[in-house]
XYZ file of C-alpha atoms in Angstrom:
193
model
C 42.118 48.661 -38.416
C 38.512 47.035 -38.468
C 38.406 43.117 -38.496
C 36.027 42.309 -40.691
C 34.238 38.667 -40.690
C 32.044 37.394 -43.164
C 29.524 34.287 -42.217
C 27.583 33.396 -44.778
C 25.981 29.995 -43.364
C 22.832 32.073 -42.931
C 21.522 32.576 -46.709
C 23.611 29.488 -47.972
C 20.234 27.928 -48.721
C 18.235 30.843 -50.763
C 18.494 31.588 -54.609
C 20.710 34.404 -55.450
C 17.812 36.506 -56.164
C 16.340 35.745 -52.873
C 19.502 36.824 -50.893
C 19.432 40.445 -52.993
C 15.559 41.049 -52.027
C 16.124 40.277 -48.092
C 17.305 43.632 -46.189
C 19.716 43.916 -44.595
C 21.823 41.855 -46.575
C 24.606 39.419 -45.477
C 27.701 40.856 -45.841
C 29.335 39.699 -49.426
C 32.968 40.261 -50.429
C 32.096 39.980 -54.245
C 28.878 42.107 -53.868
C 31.789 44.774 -52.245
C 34.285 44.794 -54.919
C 31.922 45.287 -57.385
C 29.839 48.130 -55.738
C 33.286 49.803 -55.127
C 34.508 49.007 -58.791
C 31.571 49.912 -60.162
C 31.171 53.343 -58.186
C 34.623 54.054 -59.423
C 33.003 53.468 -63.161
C 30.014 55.650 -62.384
C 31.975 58.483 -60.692
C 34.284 58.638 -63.815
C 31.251 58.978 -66.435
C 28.980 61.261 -64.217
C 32.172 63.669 -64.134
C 33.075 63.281 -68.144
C 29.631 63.088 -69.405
C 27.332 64.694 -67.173
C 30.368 67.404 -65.763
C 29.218 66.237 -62.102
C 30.377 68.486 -59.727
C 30.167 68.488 -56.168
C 29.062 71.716 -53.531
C 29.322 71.357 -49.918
C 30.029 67.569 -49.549
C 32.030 68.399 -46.671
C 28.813 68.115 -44.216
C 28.818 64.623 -45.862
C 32.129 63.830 -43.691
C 30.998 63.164 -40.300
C 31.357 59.563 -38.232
C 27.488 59.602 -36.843
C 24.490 58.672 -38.690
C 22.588 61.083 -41.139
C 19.831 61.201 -43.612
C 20.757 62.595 -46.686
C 17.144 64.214 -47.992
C 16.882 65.191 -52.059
C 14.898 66.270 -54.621
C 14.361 63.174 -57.085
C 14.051 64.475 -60.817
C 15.869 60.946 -62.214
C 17.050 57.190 -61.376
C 20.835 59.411 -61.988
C 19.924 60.741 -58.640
C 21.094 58.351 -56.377
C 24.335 57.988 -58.214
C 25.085 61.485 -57.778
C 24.117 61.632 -53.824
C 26.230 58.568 -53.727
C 29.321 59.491 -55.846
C 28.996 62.461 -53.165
C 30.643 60.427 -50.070
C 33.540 58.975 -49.929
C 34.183 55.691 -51.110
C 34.670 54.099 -47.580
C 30.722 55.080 -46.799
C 29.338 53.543 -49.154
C 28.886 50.194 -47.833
C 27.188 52.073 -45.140
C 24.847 54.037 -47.854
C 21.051 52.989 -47.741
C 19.365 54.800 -50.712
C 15.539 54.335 -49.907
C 14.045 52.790 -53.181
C 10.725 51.444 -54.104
C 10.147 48.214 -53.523
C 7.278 47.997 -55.950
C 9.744 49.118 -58.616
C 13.355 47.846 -57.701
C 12.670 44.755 -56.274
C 10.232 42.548 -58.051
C 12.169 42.153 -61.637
C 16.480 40.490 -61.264
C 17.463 42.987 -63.685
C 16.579 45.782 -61.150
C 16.775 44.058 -58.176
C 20.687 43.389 -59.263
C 21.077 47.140 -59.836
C 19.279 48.213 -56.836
C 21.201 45.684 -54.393
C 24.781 45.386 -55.573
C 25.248 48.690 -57.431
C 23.389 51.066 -54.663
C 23.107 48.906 -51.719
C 19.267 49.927 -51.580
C 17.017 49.811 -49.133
C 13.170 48.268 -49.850
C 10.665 50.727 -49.073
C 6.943 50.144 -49.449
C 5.270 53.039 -50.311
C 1.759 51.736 -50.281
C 1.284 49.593 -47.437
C 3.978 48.498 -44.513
C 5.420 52.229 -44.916
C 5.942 52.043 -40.585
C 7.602 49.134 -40.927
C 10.248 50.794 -43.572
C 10.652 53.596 -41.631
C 11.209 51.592 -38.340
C 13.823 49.552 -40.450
C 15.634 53.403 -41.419
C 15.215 53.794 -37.539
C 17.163 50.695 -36.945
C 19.771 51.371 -39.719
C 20.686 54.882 -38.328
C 20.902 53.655 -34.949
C 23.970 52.235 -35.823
C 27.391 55.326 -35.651
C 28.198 55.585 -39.199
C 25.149 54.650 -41.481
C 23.517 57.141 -44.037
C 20.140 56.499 -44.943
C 19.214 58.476 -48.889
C 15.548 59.512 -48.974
C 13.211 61.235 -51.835
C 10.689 62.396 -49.400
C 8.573 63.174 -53.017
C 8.093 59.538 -53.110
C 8.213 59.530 -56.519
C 9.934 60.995 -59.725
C 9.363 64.788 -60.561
C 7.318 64.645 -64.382
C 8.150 68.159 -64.741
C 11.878 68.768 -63.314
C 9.811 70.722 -60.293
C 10.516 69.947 -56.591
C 6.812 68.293 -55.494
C 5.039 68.010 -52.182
C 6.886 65.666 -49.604
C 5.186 62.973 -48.369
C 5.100 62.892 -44.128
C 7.300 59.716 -43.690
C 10.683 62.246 -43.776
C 9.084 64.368 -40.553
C 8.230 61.344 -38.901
C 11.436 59.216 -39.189
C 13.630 62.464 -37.483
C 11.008 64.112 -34.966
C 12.254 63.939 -31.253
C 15.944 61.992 -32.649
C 19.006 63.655 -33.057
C 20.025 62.716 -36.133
C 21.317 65.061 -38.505
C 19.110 65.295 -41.885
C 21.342 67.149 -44.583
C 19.153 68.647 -47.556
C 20.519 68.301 -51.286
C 19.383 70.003 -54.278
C 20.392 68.000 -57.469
C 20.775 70.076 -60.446
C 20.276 69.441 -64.242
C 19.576 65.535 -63.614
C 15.694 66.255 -65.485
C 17.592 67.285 -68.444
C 20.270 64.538 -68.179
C 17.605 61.705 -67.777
C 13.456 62.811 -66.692
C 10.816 60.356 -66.066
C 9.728 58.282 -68.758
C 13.274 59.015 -71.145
């Protein structure tokens, strides 16, 4: 069994909204339980309401670091790539979200830290320096880094053109990149809805 052993002396002196923003995050035991509570929640209604189901999530079970790679039709997206591993990843689960979006208002800044554990990405400007932060979160056995390599929401339900950060975070690494297709989450929630 893992010891684990929480020191929070380091952010003792920042806002609670300042200690979501920072990446990577200090290691809460409240922020936990309700990530895993709440994944339980969000599991329960994508299965009821949206009749979720799940094909080939065994390539998901592996102890080295992957990239999970999707099309991105809907904000339900991540949800469903991360009601896709098993509850004991998802600590470990970096969904790649815009920083320009997720990060500058609490309401989705809460969501985007606590619920999905996501990881700021400038799409913009500084994208090297978010894609040498993925490079440093994968480096470590066990981490799975979630990317839209669209950049951006589909408007029509289509699978766009990827943007070149994807090929450049996995050329020369061995690091296995798994490819999902997400099905029917246009209909379920598109752009602008």
């Amino acid at each position: 069994m893992r010891r684990w052993l929480y020191d929070s002396v380091r952010d003792l002196d920042q806002g609670p909204a300042d200690r979501l923003r920072q990446f990577p995050r200090e290691p809460d035991m409240i922020v936990h339980g309700l990530r895993s509570f709440s994944a339980l929640i969000i599991r329960s209604l994508l299965r009821i309401y949206n009749r979720f189901e799940i094909s080939g999530h065994q390539n998901l079970r592996t102890n080295r670091s992957l990239i999970i790679v999707a099309n991105h039709c809907s904000h339900i997206d991540t949800l469903c790539l991360l009601a896709a591993l098993p509850l004991r990843k998802l600590h470990r689960a970096f969904p790649a979200a815009a920083s320009d979006y997720f990060f500058q208002s609490v309401p989705r800044l809460w969501a985007a830290a606590i619920l999905v554990n996501a990881l700021p990405f400038a799409r913009q400007a500084r994208v090297r320096q978010s894609l040498s932060l993925c490079q440093e979160l994968l480096a470590n056995p066990g981490t799975i880094v979630i990317i839209f390599p669209e950049g951006t929401r589909s408007r029509t339900g289509e699978v766009g053109e990827f943007k070149s950060g994807i090929g450049a975070l996995v050329a020369g690494r061995d690091i296995p990149v798994v490819p999902c297709f997400i099905d029917g989450s246009f209909q379920a929630w598109a752009k602008g809805k």
